[in-house]
Structure formats: structure tokens, C-alpha cells
GROMACS .gro file of C-alpha atoms in nm:
model
  482
    1MET     CA    1   0.000   0.000   0.000
    2ILE     CA    2   0.138   0.343  -0.102
    3LEU     CA    3   0.066   0.621   0.145
    4GLN     CA    4   0.014   0.990   0.067
    5ASP     CA    5   0.375   1.080   0.150
    6ASN     CA    6   0.500   0.817  -0.100
    7SER     CA    7   0.599   0.583   0.181
    8VAL     CA    8   0.494   0.219   0.156
    9LEU     CA    9   0.301   0.026   0.420
   10ILE     CA   10   0.417  -0.337   0.438
   11SER     CA   11   0.223  -0.610   0.615
   12THR     CA   12   0.371  -0.922   0.453
   13ALA     CA   13   0.707  -1.086   0.512
   14LEU     CA   14   0.899  -1.287   0.255
   15SER     CA   15   1.104  -1.550   0.437
   16LEU     CA   16   1.436  -1.631   0.273
   17PRO     CA   17   1.758  -1.795   0.392
   18SER     CA   18   1.988  -1.541   0.558
   19ILE     CA   19   2.260  -1.610   0.303
   20GLU     CA   20   2.023  -1.509   0.021
   21ILE     CA   21   1.902  -1.197   0.201
   22ASN     CA   22   2.263  -1.092   0.252
   23ALA     CA   23   2.334  -1.146  -0.118
   24LEU     CA   24   2.031  -0.932  -0.210
   25ILE     CA   25   2.139  -0.653   0.025
   26GLU     CA   26   2.492  -0.657  -0.119
   27GLY     CA   27   2.361  -0.645  -0.477
   28ARG     CA   28   2.513  -0.984  -0.563
   29THR     CA   29   2.172  -1.096  -0.692
   30ILE     CA   30   1.831  -0.945  -0.766
   31VAL     CA   31   1.622  -1.265  -0.761
   32CYS     CA   32   1.476  -1.521  -0.526
   33SER     CA   33   1.277  -1.835  -0.596
   34SER     CA   34   0.913  -1.872  -0.496
   35LYS     CA   35   0.672  -2.162  -0.464
   36MET     CA   36   0.406  -1.960  -0.644
   37PHE     CA   37   0.371  -1.689  -0.908
   38ILE     CA   38   0.397  -1.337  -0.760
   39LYS     CA   39   0.238  -1.034  -0.923
   40ALA     CA   40   0.446  -0.725  -0.991
   41GLY     CA   41   0.404  -0.451  -0.733
   42ARG     CA   42   0.379  -0.671  -0.423
   43THR     CA   43   0.601  -0.558  -0.136
   44PHE     CA   44   0.762  -0.759   0.141
   45ALA     CA   45   0.983  -0.728   0.443
   46LEU     CA   46   1.280  -0.964   0.396
   47CYS     CA   47   1.289  -1.196   0.698
   48PRO     CA   48   1.553  -1.462   0.765
   49SER     CA   49   1.459  -1.830   0.767
   50GLU     CA   50   1.632  -2.166   0.769
   51VAL     CA   51   1.778  -2.310   0.451
   52ASP     CA   52   1.523  -2.580   0.367
   53VAL     CA   53   1.694  -2.780   0.091
   54ASN     CA   54   1.761  -3.142   0.010
   55LEU     CA   55   2.126  -3.073  -0.074
   56SER     CA   56   2.414  -2.953   0.143
   57ILE     CA   57   2.476  -2.579   0.159
   58LYS     CA   58   2.798  -2.612  -0.040
   59ASP     CA   59   2.609  -2.795  -0.316
   60TRP     CA   60   2.318  -2.549  -0.314
   61TYR     CA   61   2.505  -2.216  -0.334
   62HIS     CA   62   2.814  -2.103  -0.522
   63SER     CA   63   3.131  -2.143  -0.317
   64SER     CA   64   3.215  -1.774  -0.364
   65LEU     CA   65   2.884  -1.677  -0.200
   66ILE     CA   66   2.945  -1.907   0.097
   67ALA     CA   67   3.301  -1.776   0.141
   68SER     CA   68   3.191  -1.412   0.145
   69ASP     CA   69   2.868  -1.457   0.343
   70LYS     CA   70   2.846  -1.209   0.632
   71SER     CA   71   2.516  -1.323   0.782
   72VAL     CA   72   2.538  -1.402   1.152
   73SER     CA   73   2.392  -1.694   1.340
   74ILE     CA   74   2.047  -1.606   1.476
   75ASP     CA   75   1.766  -1.788   1.649
   76LEU     CA   76   1.527  -1.870   1.366
   77SER     CA   77   1.273  -2.048   1.586
   78THR     CA   78   1.134  -1.729   1.739
   79PRO     CA   79   0.849  -1.548   1.558
   80LYS     CA   80   1.028  -1.215   1.616
   81LYS     CA   81   1.257  -1.133   1.322
   82THR     CA   82   1.509  -0.855   1.255
   83VAL     CA   83   1.451  -0.687   0.920
   84HIS     CA   84   1.740  -0.512   0.742
   85ALA     CA   85   1.568  -0.459   0.406
   86TRP     CA   86   1.242  -0.471   0.215
   87ALA     CA   87   1.171  -0.551  -0.148
   88GLU     CA   88   0.920  -0.490  -0.425
   89CYS     CA   89   0.844  -0.752  -0.688
   90GLU     CA   90   0.924  -0.608  -1.031
   91SER     CA   91   0.825  -0.921  -1.226
   92CYS     CA   92   0.806  -1.297  -1.198
   93GLN     CA   93   0.979  -1.517  -1.455
   94ILE     CA   94   0.887  -1.883  -1.511
   95ILE     CA   95   1.166  -2.130  -1.588
   96ASP     CA   96   1.034  -2.469  -1.701
   97ASN     CA   97   1.320  -2.630  -1.893
   98THR     CA   98   1.674  -2.740  -1.812
   99ALA     CA   99   1.839  -2.588  -2.119
  100SER     CA  100   1.892  -2.248  -1.957
  101LEU     CA  101   1.994  -2.363  -1.608
  102SER     CA  102   2.369  -2.333  -1.667
  103THR     CA  103   2.334  -1.970  -1.778
  104LEU     CA  104   2.085  -1.893  -1.501
  105SER     CA  105   2.322  -2.039  -1.241
  106LYS     CA  106   2.596  -1.796  -1.345
  107MET     CA  107   2.355  -1.503  -1.294
  108THR     CA  108   2.223  -1.614  -0.954
  109VAL     CA  109   2.339  -1.754  -0.621
  110TRP     CA  110   2.240  -2.115  -0.696
  111THR     CA  111   2.439  -2.398  -0.846
  112VAL     CA  112   2.309  -2.591  -1.147
  113GLU     CA  113   2.238  -2.885  -0.914
  114ALA     CA  114   2.022  -2.661  -0.692
  115LEU     CA  115   1.824  -2.531  -0.989
  116LYS     CA  116   1.768  -2.886  -1.115
  117ALA     CA  117   1.641  -2.982  -0.769
  118LEU     CA  118   1.399  -2.688  -0.765
  119LEU     CA  119   1.273  -2.773  -1.113
  120SER     CA  120   1.227  -3.137  -1.016
  121GLN     CA  121   1.027  -3.047  -0.704
  122GLN     CA  122   0.790  -2.797  -0.868
  123GLN     CA  123   0.813  -2.872  -1.245
  124ARG     CA  124   0.885  -2.500  -1.283
  125ILE     CA  125   1.086  -2.231  -1.110
  126PHE     CA  126   0.916  -1.904  -1.018
  127LEU     CA  127   1.202  -1.654  -1.039
  128VAL     CA  128   1.106  -1.332  -0.861
  129HIS     CA  129   1.290  -1.012  -0.962
  130LEU     CA  130   1.320  -0.801  -0.647
  131ARG     CA  131   1.406  -0.431  -0.620
  132VAL     CA  132   1.562  -0.424  -0.274
  133TYR     CA  133   1.580  -0.127  -0.037
  134LYS     CA  134   1.781  -0.104   0.283
  135LEU     CA  135   1.604  -0.009   0.606
  136GLN     CA  136   1.760   0.269   0.812
  137PRO     CA  137   1.728   0.196   1.098
  138ILE     CA  138   1.658  -0.178   1.101
  139VAL     CA  139   1.334  -0.294   1.262
  140GLU     CA  140   1.199  -0.598   1.446
  141VAL     CA  141   0.873  -0.757   1.336
  142LEU     CA  142   0.652  -1.026   1.485
  143LEU     CA  143   0.515  -1.285   1.243
  144LYS     CA  144   0.170  -1.434   1.295
  145GLN     CA  145   0.242  -1.746   1.092
  146LYS     CA  146   0.526  -1.944   0.938
  147GLY     CA  147   0.589  -2.015   0.572
  148GLN     CA  148   0.754  -1.839   0.279
  149PHE     CA  149   0.489  -1.566   0.302
  150ALA     CA  150   0.382  -1.457   0.648
  151ILE     CA  151   0.160  -1.184   0.790
  152MET     CA  152   0.328  -0.938   1.023
  153GLN     CA  153   0.145  -0.856   1.345
  154ASN     CA  154   0.220  -0.484   1.303
  155PRO     CA  155   0.268  -0.338   0.950
  156ILE     CA  156   0.571  -0.114   0.897
  157SER     CA  157   0.601   0.206   0.694
  158VAL     CA  158   0.907   0.222   0.465
  159THR     CA  159   1.047   0.450   0.193
  160ARG     CA  160   1.243   0.407  -0.130
  161ILE     CA  161   1.529   0.628  -0.011
  162SER     CA  162   1.803   0.361  -0.005
  163PRO     CA  163   1.786   0.123  -0.303
  164VAL     CA  164   2.064  -0.134  -0.314
  165LEU     CA  165   2.111  -0.079  -0.689
  166ASP     CA  166   2.033   0.233  -0.886
  167GLU     CA  167   1.752   0.212  -1.142
  168LYS     CA  168   1.977   0.173  -1.446
  169THR     CA  169   2.191  -0.101  -1.292
  170PHE     CA  170   1.886  -0.293  -1.173
  171ALA     CA  171   1.726  -0.271  -1.518
  172GLN     CA  172   2.045  -0.405  -1.679
  173CYS     CA  173   2.062  -0.699  -1.438
  174LYS     CA  174   1.693  -0.777  -1.486
  175GLN     CA  175   1.722  -0.770  -1.865
  176LYS     CA  176   2.019  -1.008  -1.860
  177ILE     CA  177   1.824  -1.260  -1.652
  178LEU     CA  178   1.507  -1.224  -1.861
  179GLU     CA  179   1.700  -1.291  -2.182
  180LEU     CA  180   1.908  -1.573  -2.030
  181LYS     CA  181   2.178  -1.518  -2.288
  182PRO     CA  182   2.527  -1.652  -2.223
  183SER     CA  183   2.764  -1.380  -2.110
  184PRO     CA  184   3.000  -1.243  -2.378
  185TYR     CA  185   3.269  -1.229  -2.106
  186PRO     CA  186   3.284  -1.578  -1.945
  187GLU     CA  187   3.652  -1.533  -1.855
  188LEU     CA  188   3.575  -1.215  -1.661
  189GLU     CA  189   3.289  -1.388  -1.478
  190ASN     CA  190   3.522  -1.671  -1.379
  191LEU     CA  191   3.781  -1.419  -1.261
  192GLN     CA  192   3.516  -1.231  -1.062
  193GLU     CA  193   3.411  -1.553  -0.889
  194GLU     CA  194   3.771  -1.639  -0.799
  195LEU     CA  195   3.835  -1.287  -0.671
  196SER     CA  196   3.524  -1.304  -0.450
  197LYS     CA  197   3.685  -1.593  -0.262
  198MET     CA  198   3.986  -1.374  -0.184
  199GLY     CA  199   3.815  -1.041  -0.116
  200HIS     CA  200   3.776  -1.086   0.261
  201SER     CA  201   4.157  -1.132   0.295
  202TYR     CA  202   4.288  -0.906   0.018
  203PRO     CA  203   4.130  -0.558  -0.018
  204SER     CA  204   4.287  -0.512  -0.362
  205ALA     CA  205   4.112  -0.829  -0.483
  206LYS     CA  206   3.780  -0.695  -0.354
  207GLU     CA  207   3.838  -0.366  -0.538
  208LEU     CA  208   3.909  -0.544  -0.867
  209GLU     CA  209   3.606  -0.770  -0.815
  210ASP     CA  210   3.383  -0.464  -0.763
  211ASP     CA  211   3.515  -0.310  -1.085
  212ILE     CA  212   3.447  -0.631  -1.280
  213LYS     CA  213   3.095  -0.662  -1.132
  214SER     CA  214   3.029  -0.301  -1.229
  215PHE     CA  215   3.145  -0.367  -1.585
  216LEU     CA  216   2.938  -0.687  -1.610
  217GLY     CA  217   2.632  -0.500  -1.484
  218PHE     CA  218   2.598  -0.707  -1.165
  219ALA     CA  219   2.649  -0.413  -0.928
  220ASP     CA  220   2.606  -0.040  -0.894
  221SER     CA  221   2.827   0.155  -1.131
  222HIS     CA  222   2.975   0.352  -0.842
  223LYS     CA  223   3.298   0.189  -0.730
  224LYS     CA  224   3.237   0.262  -0.363
  225ILE     CA  225   2.986   0.455  -0.161
  226ASN     CA  226   3.096   0.797  -0.040
  227SER     CA  227   3.124   0.691   0.322
  228GLU     CA  228   3.385   0.431   0.229
  229LEU     CA  229   3.595   0.698   0.059
  230ALA     CA  230   3.575   0.958   0.334
  231TRP     CA  231   3.930   0.870   0.442
  232ILE     CA  232   4.072   1.024   0.123
  233GLY     CA  233   3.971   1.371   0.241
  234THR     CA  234   4.167   1.327   0.566
  235ILE     CA  235   4.513   1.268   0.414
  236THR     CA  236   4.610   1.635   0.426
  237ASP     CA  237   4.454   1.690   0.770
  238LEU     CA  238   4.642   1.397   0.923
  239GLY     CA  239   4.965   1.528   0.777
  240ASN     CA  240   4.908   1.866   0.941
  241ARG     CA  241   4.864   1.716   1.285
  242SER     CA  242   5.100   1.803   1.563
  243LYS     CA  243   5.096   1.761   1.938
  244GLU     CA  244   4.959   2.114   1.979
  245GLN     CA  245   4.684   2.061   1.720
  246ASP     CA  246   4.557   1.733   1.865
  247THR     CA  247   4.443   1.776   2.222
  248GLY     CA  248   4.491   1.454   2.414
  249LYS     CA  249   4.688   1.285   2.136
  250SER     CA  250   5.065   1.249   2.152
  251SER     CA  251   5.285   1.358   1.865
  252TYR     CA  252   5.393   0.993   1.832
  253GLN     CA  253   5.032   0.880   1.781
  254ALA     CA  254   4.970   1.166   1.538
  255GLY     CA  255   5.276   1.056   1.340
  256THR     CA  256   5.157   0.694   1.342
  257ASP     CA  257   4.814   0.798   1.213
  258PHE     CA  258   4.981   0.983   0.927
  259GLU     CA  259   5.208   0.687   0.841
  260ASN     CA  260   4.903   0.459   0.832
  261ILE     CA  261   4.705   0.677   0.594
  262VAL     CA  262   5.007   0.724   0.366
  263ARG     CA  263   5.043   0.345   0.358
  264ASP     CA  264   4.669   0.308   0.279
  265SER     CA  265   4.703   0.568   0.004
  266LEU     CA  266   4.991   0.385  -0.164
  267ILE     CA  267   4.801   0.056  -0.151
  268PHE     CA  268   4.498   0.229  -0.305
  269LEU     CA  269   4.719   0.365  -0.584
  270GLY     CA  270   4.833   0.009  -0.663
  271PHE     CA  271   5.160  -0.031  -0.473
  272THR     CA  272   5.238  -0.347  -0.279
  273VAL     CA  273   5.347  -0.232   0.068
  274ASP     CA  274   5.585  -0.452   0.266
  275GLU     CA  275   5.419  -0.486   0.607
  276SER     CA  276   5.751  -0.565   0.776
  277HIS     CA  277   5.840  -0.197   0.751
  278LYS     CA  278   5.606   0.004   0.974
  279GLY     CA  279   5.821   0.282   1.109
  280GLY     CA  280   5.869   0.312   1.482
  281ALA     CA  281   6.201   0.366   1.654
  282GLY     CA  282   6.481   0.276   1.415
  283GLY     CA  283   6.242   0.157   1.150
  284LEU     CA  284   6.187   0.248   0.786
  285ASP     CA  285   5.841   0.404   0.746
  286LEU     CA  286   5.764   0.269   0.399
  287PHE     CA  287   5.887   0.011   0.156
  288CYS     CA  288   5.687  -0.085  -0.155
  289SER     CA  289   5.804  -0.383  -0.360
  290LYS     CA  290   5.570  -0.360  -0.661
  291PRO     CA  291   5.524  -0.247  -0.933
  292TYR     CA  292   5.867  -0.103  -0.852
  293SER     CA  293   6.052  -0.055  -0.527
  294LEU     CA  294   5.981   0.264  -0.334
  295VAL     CA  295   6.115   0.370   0.007
  296GLY     CA  296   5.981   0.657   0.209
  297GLU     CA  297   5.970   0.855   0.531
  298CYS     CA  298   5.658   1.027   0.668
  299LYS     CA  299   5.692   1.348   0.867
  300ALA     CA  300   5.370   1.482   1.019
  301GLY     CA  301   5.357   1.825   1.182
  302ARG     CA  302   5.484   2.169   1.097
  303LYS     CA  303   5.848   2.087   1.022
  304ILE     CA  304   6.049   1.839   0.821
  305PRO     CA  305   6.372   1.798   1.021
  306ASN     CA  306   6.710   1.865   0.860
  307ASP     CA  307   6.827   1.508   0.908
  308THR     CA  308   6.532   1.346   0.729
  309ALA     CA  309   6.732   1.278   0.414
  310VAL     CA  310   7.018   1.126   0.612
  311GLN     CA  311   6.769   0.922   0.813
  312LEU     CA  312   6.608   0.781   0.499
  313LEU     CA  313   6.949   0.708   0.347
  314ASN     CA  314   7.078   0.529   0.657
  315LEU     CA  315   6.759   0.335   0.734
  316GLY     CA  316   6.707   0.236   0.373
  317THR     CA  317   7.063   0.107   0.344
  318ILE     CA  318   7.051  -0.079   0.676
  319ARG     CA  319   6.698  -0.219   0.671
  320LEU     CA  320   6.690  -0.342   0.313
  321GLU     CA  321   6.900  -0.655   0.273
  322ASP     CA  322   6.996  -0.573  -0.083
  323LYS     CA  323   7.183  -0.241  -0.110
  324GLU     CA  324   7.124  -0.236  -0.486
  325THR     CA  325   6.748  -0.244  -0.423
  326PHE     CA  326   6.772   0.078  -0.224
  327ASN     CA  327   6.986   0.248  -0.485
  328LYS     CA  328   6.735   0.169  -0.761
  329SER     CA  329   6.428   0.251  -0.551
  330ALA     CA  330   6.214   0.560  -0.588
  331LYS     CA  331   6.265   0.763  -0.270
  332VAL     CA  332   6.003   0.992  -0.116
  333ILE     CA  333   5.970   1.213   0.189
  334ILE     CA  334   5.606   1.297   0.261
  335GLY     CA  335   5.519   1.577   0.496
  336PRO     CA  336   5.340   1.915   0.513
  337GLY     CA  337   5.624   2.112   0.663
  338GLU     CA  338   5.852   2.351   0.480
  339PRO     CA  339   6.183   2.174   0.411
  340THR     CA  340   6.501   2.365   0.487
  341GLU     CA  341   6.744   2.458   0.211
  342GLN     CA  342   6.987   2.202   0.354
  343LEU     CA  343   6.721   1.928   0.327
  344LYS     CA  344   6.629   2.032  -0.025
  345GLU     CA  345   6.993   2.007  -0.135
  346ALA     CA  346   7.042   1.669   0.032
  347ALA     CA  347   6.717   1.536  -0.117
  348LYS     CA  348   6.816   1.661  -0.463
  349LYS     CA  349   7.160   1.501  -0.435
  350HIS     CA  350   7.022   1.160  -0.334
  351GLY     CA  351   6.719   1.164  -0.565
  352MET     CA  352   6.461   1.194  -0.285
  353ALA     CA  353   6.128   1.351  -0.382
  354ILE     CA  354   5.969   1.573  -0.116
  355ILE     CA  355   5.589   1.566  -0.146
  356ASN     CA  356   5.317   1.748   0.044
  357PRO     CA  357   5.025   1.537   0.177
  358SER     CA  358   4.783   1.756  -0.020
  359THR     CA  359   4.955   1.640  -0.341
  360LEU     CA  360   4.919   1.278  -0.232
  361GLU     CA  361   4.551   1.342  -0.162
  362LYS     CA  362   4.504   1.478  -0.515
  363LEU     CA  363   4.671   1.168  -0.657
  364VAL     CA  364   4.439   0.937  -0.465
  365LYS     CA  365   4.128   1.133  -0.568
  366LEU     CA  366   4.238   1.122  -0.931
  367HIS     CA  367   4.303   0.748  -0.916
  368HIS     CA  368   3.954   0.687  -0.779
  369ASP     CA  369   3.800   0.852  -1.086
  370TYR     CA  370   4.063   0.759  -1.344
  371PRO     CA  371   4.339   0.501  -1.280
  372ILE     CA  372   4.685   0.652  -1.300
  373ASP     CA  373   5.000   0.502  -1.453
  374LEU     CA  374   5.242   0.441  -1.166
  375PHE     CA  375   5.542   0.417  -1.399
  376LYS     CA  376   5.465   0.761  -1.543
  377LEU     CA  377   5.431   0.884  -1.184
  378LYS     CA  378   5.777   0.745  -1.104
  379ALA     CA  379   5.932   0.973  -1.366
  380CYS     CA  380   5.788   1.271  -1.174
  381LEU     CA  381   5.944   1.176  -0.841
  382VAL     CA  382   6.246   1.399  -0.897
  383GLY     CA  383   6.496   1.484  -0.626
  384GLY     CA  384   6.406   1.784  -0.411
  385GLN     CA  385   6.065   1.950  -0.389
  386ALA     CA  386   5.860   1.740  -0.634
  387ASP     CA  387   5.509   1.880  -0.588
  388ASP     CA  388   5.521   2.084  -0.909
  389GLU     CA  389   5.624   1.783  -1.119
  390VAL     CA  390   5.355   1.562  -0.963
  391GLU     CA  391   5.096   1.837  -1.012
  392LYS     CA  392   5.190   1.848  -1.382
  393PHE     CA  393   5.146   1.471  -1.397
  394ILE     CA  394   4.802   1.502  -1.235
  395GLU     CA  395   4.700   1.769  -1.487
  396ARG     CA  396   4.822   1.557  -1.781
  397SER     CA  397   4.626   1.261  -1.645
  398ILE     CA  398   4.311   1.472  -1.610
  399GLN     CA  399   4.346   1.596  -1.968
  400ALA     CA  400   4.394   1.237  -2.089
  401ALA     CA  401   4.079   1.137  -1.899
  402LYS     CA  402   3.882   1.426  -2.049
  403LEU     CA  403   3.995   1.326  -2.398
  404ARG     CA  404   3.880   0.967  -2.342
  405SER     CA  405   3.554   1.085  -2.188
  406HIS     CA  406   3.496   1.294  -2.502
  407VAL     CA  407   3.554   0.989  -2.726
  408VAL     CA  408   3.307   0.784  -2.520
  409GLN     CA  409   3.044   1.056  -2.553
  410LEU     CA  410   3.114   1.085  -2.925
  411VAL     CA  411   3.038   0.714  -2.973
  412LYS     CA  412   2.725   0.749  -2.760
  413ARG     CA  413   2.591   1.051  -2.952
  414LEU     CA  414   2.673   0.903  -3.291
  415LEU     CA  415   2.480   0.585  -3.209
  416ASP     CA  416   2.186   0.782  -3.064
  417ASN     CA  417   2.162   1.000  -3.373
  418SER     CA  418   2.209   0.724  -3.631
  419HIS     CA  419   2.023   0.443  -3.450
  420TYR     CA  420   2.309   0.209  -3.544
  421ASP     CA  421   2.415  -0.065  -3.303
  422ASP     CA  422   2.785   0.009  -3.351
  423VAL     CA  423   3.025   0.225  -3.552
  424ASP     CA  424   3.365   0.171  -3.710
  425LEU     CA  425   3.685   0.372  -3.685
  426ASP     CA  426   3.635   0.551  -4.019
  427GLN     CA  427   3.291   0.680  -3.916
  428LEU     CA  428   3.424   0.806  -3.583
  429HIS     CA  429   3.733   0.967  -3.732
  430ALA     CA  430   3.521   1.143  -3.994
  431VAL     CA  431   3.311   1.322  -3.731
  432TYR     CA  432   3.572   1.358  -3.454
  433GLY     CA  433   3.725   1.676  -3.588
  434PHE     CA  434   3.383   1.847  -3.613
  435ASP     CA  435   3.283   1.760  -3.255
  436ASN     CA  436   3.483   2.033  -3.079
  437PRO     CA  437   3.745   1.784  -2.950
  438PRO     CA  438   3.981   1.877  -2.664
  439GLN     CA  439   4.274   1.796  -2.894
  440SER     CA  440   4.326   1.679  -3.250
  441LEU     CA  441   4.385   1.309  -3.315
  442ASN     CA  442   4.494   1.132  -3.628
  443ARG     CA  443   4.335   0.804  -3.729
  444GLU     CA  444   4.598   0.588  -3.559
  445GLU     CA  445   4.581   0.784  -3.231
  446LEU     CA  446   4.201   0.761  -3.222
  447SER     CA  447   4.223   0.386  -3.293
  448GLU     CA  448   4.458   0.334  -2.997
  449ILE     CA  449   4.222   0.519  -2.762
  450LEU     CA  450   3.917   0.324  -2.886
  451VAL     CA  451   4.097  -0.007  -2.827
  452GLU     CA  452   4.200   0.112  -2.479
  453LEU     CA  453   3.845   0.218  -2.388
  454SER     CA  454   3.702  -0.113  -2.513
  455SER     CA  455   3.939  -0.330  -2.310
  456PRO     CA  456   3.741  -0.571  -2.084
  457LEU     CA  457   3.917  -0.426  -1.779
  458THR     CA  458   3.822  -0.072  -1.883
  459GLY     CA  459   3.475  -0.135  -2.016
  460TYR     CA  460   3.363   0.209  -2.131
  461LEU     CA  461   3.311   0.090  -2.489
  462GLY     CA  462   3.245  -0.251  -2.640
  463ARG     CA  463   3.422  -0.390  -2.946
  464ARG     CA  464   3.330  -0.660  -3.195
  465LYS     CA  465   3.420  -0.765  -3.548
  466GLY     CA  466   3.201  -0.648  -3.836
  467ASN     CA  467   3.117  -0.849  -4.145
  468ASP     CA  468   3.424  -0.701  -4.314
  469GLY     CA  469   3.649  -0.819  -4.029
  470ARG     CA  470   3.716  -0.469  -3.899
  471ASP     CA  471   3.657  -0.355  -3.540
  472ARG     CA  472   3.327  -0.190  -3.461
  473PHE     CA  473   3.260  -0.005  -3.135
  474TYR     CA  474   2.953   0.050  -2.920
  475TYR     CA  475   2.872   0.243  -2.601
  476LEU     CA  476   2.871   0.073  -2.259
  477ARG     CA  477   2.904   0.339  -1.986
  478ASP     CA  478   3.015   0.697  -1.922
  479LEU     CA  479   3.362   0.800  -1.814
  480PRO     CA  480   3.290   1.085  -1.570
  481VAL     CA  481   3.565   1.343  -1.521
  482GLU     CA  482   3.522   1.631  -1.278
   0.00000   0.00000   0.00000
């Protein structure tokens, strides 16, 4: 029931296994199975229930789902249930043959064996497409009866403020399931499944998995919600901390906080940080082993001491087993203070780049929107005060992103205006120069950018072979550049 203020009054609960509810809330799936056909528009509170299956859990659900499941053990015997989300039925799809089960399995939480079992039990599978909304705050409801559909003793009023997936992403996922067409990117789907098994232990694996899910259309197009990225805006502030600025916090703790966020920033940029180097008395603050070696010292507060360069030189030489590794490493000193002339000279002599935390923050923000090339960044880490060189690198990267964003929009507009499904390089090059481009491109340069944008790991454009054997390109998603 829709109320006058556009809120929804819900009196029915849909009981699902906790593992499936968690998958719905995380956007890993948009469907559940039902024992009966459900009309579009029906709304339900999602209430946890036991997994009532004739197979083991590991045979019923994909291993990646089980490995990443965050649902906690709860007492399912009580009629009082905790509700974290509610859902609206968008449509109900009937599956009554085994031919499509392999494809359907890849798009849902169930194994092929589980889908065969469901089909055998009911002769058909009622696949319910659910638009899920998170409840803030969560509520407790009392059920009057058991079963997949139960009446709640007291109806609850909810709103559509917090959908798990935005409208476009949900529509894409729904269309894929309705069509039950094999994915054009089976290798990426296999990689995504393998990464999901590692995500709880390796944050970088989780980040790559999220990017692949976004490209495949199985998740929101935003890489991360804003709250998860709030730390980026604190890099400069943590660098500026000092004992006087942080009441009740020692200068040692302030320095440790800064070291930690610098380490997090480098990991986010794509460096592999050696955890055996974590600063402290007599310790090297930073050592990154990949994609190239990088050593660094972090200096929070208002000053960068004169002996910082000597300290980095001595600690790097002593703490790294291989002296040659230190000599070849990129060397950075990160701090907000004004370096002395003596420090600048020493840093220039030994090839140590001095960088302000605000510059590091800009790098991280840029990388979130448009991945940077760490090897091109390395060339900017010149000895002495390096902020100007890194700022130039940031500006070049932004201009490169804007150029690629323009090409993506050109493909999109050309397809919208022509009603073609795809376009070739000659068509794009013919109109590129008349589209007010940010810079001129010859045919070869435009071709290289189109191939880059249509890479499976980039996924802004799609690419396929035409009847003449030449590449043809089509629009997939925007490349936003602020």
C-alpha cells in the first residue's frame, strides 16, 4: 500500500535464507525463488529463515557466495525477526526447462544442481525479480504465521530512499536474466568468482572484483559509496597534525596515524606495501616492492627535520637486505612542513622527492576517478621538492581522462543519432574533428584510444568484429571526469 507521503506500508514478510538476504542486500543478486507466481508490485519485508533444501549448503550455493557470506547466526525459531531490508516484486519469470539452467546459475546464487532440484520439485521455477531497499534503521517484526509468506502482526512504513542498486543497474541486471543469454565475457565472470573468494583477505582483490561486477552490470556503477571513501579527504589533515593541534593525542600517535594513511594511500594507488616496515624507533616508514621498489619517510607536523634525508638514506641502506634495491628505488619524503634549504639540497643530491600530503591526496582522488599510470608517476618523483612535477602529472592525467571521456560521448551521440548498433573507426574519425574535440587526433591515435576504452578491464566501450572483419565499437558506460 502506497501512502500519501509516498511511503509504503508493508504487512507481509517474505522469508528467505539469511545467506540469500545478505546477497540481495549486497547487490550480488536481484532474484529469489518462490513456490508460487507473484504479481508485480507486491512488497515484502525480507525476513531470515532456515535453509530448507535437500542438498548440502555447499552444493546449493556457489562457493564464492558461501566464502563471502556475512550473515550471523540467529535464532530462527522465534516469531520475532530482525529486518534489514524490504523488497518490491518487479516481475516474476517462469523457468520450465533445463536448457537455460547453466546460464541462469551464473547469474544467480544457486548452483546448477540446486536449480535442477527446484525444477524437479515444482516442475517450474518461479524466479522473482526483487528491487531491494535497505532499512535505516533496522526494525523488528513479529510474524503471525510461518511459511515463505507470512503476515506481520504490526505493519511497517518504509520508503524508497536507499535502493541497493540504482535504477539503471537494476534494469540491466533484470534484462540479462530475462533474456538468459550466455555472457560475452565468461573469462571475466570466472575471474570475478575467484576474486570473490579472496576479497575478505585481500582488499585489492575486492576492489578489482567490484570493478568487474560493475562492468558486467551485476552491481552499482559507483565503485564505492561515499562513506567508504571519506578517508581520502583526511590525508592532508592527518599530515598537518602536531601535538599542539591534537588535544589529548601524543605527537607519536599523530605521526603513526599519518604513516598509516600514507600506507593506505599507496596501496589504493596500486603499490604493494611490505608490512615488515612500519616505522617506529629505528624503523623504515615505507617500503613498496611492486610495481617497482619505493622507500619513504613520513613526517607529520609543521616541520620536516634537517636530518630526514640522512635518516632515509641510513635506514634504507641498513633495513633493506639488498643495497642495490635501495639504490634503484624511488625515494620519497612525505610531509606538510617547509623543508630547509639544507634538506632540499640533500634530497636533490640523493634523488629523494619531497611531497606534500595535499599532493598525495590529489593523486588518490584522481586514481579513484581515473586510474593513474604508476610508472609515469615514477618519472615525476624527482629529487628535491617534487610537488610541481607531480601536479603536472596530475593535470596531464586529467586531460587524458577528459579526452577519453569525449571519445566515449562521441560514440554514444553518434549511435543515438544514427540508430546504429555500432560504428567503425572511419565513421568516428570522420566526425571527430567536427565535434569540438579537446585535442586533434589522427586516425591511428584515435584507434589506440578506442581499443584502450574497449578493453574488458576498462569497459567504457564494447568492441566486436564487423562483417568485413574490422573492429566496430559501441557504447557501454560513461567516463565521468570532474
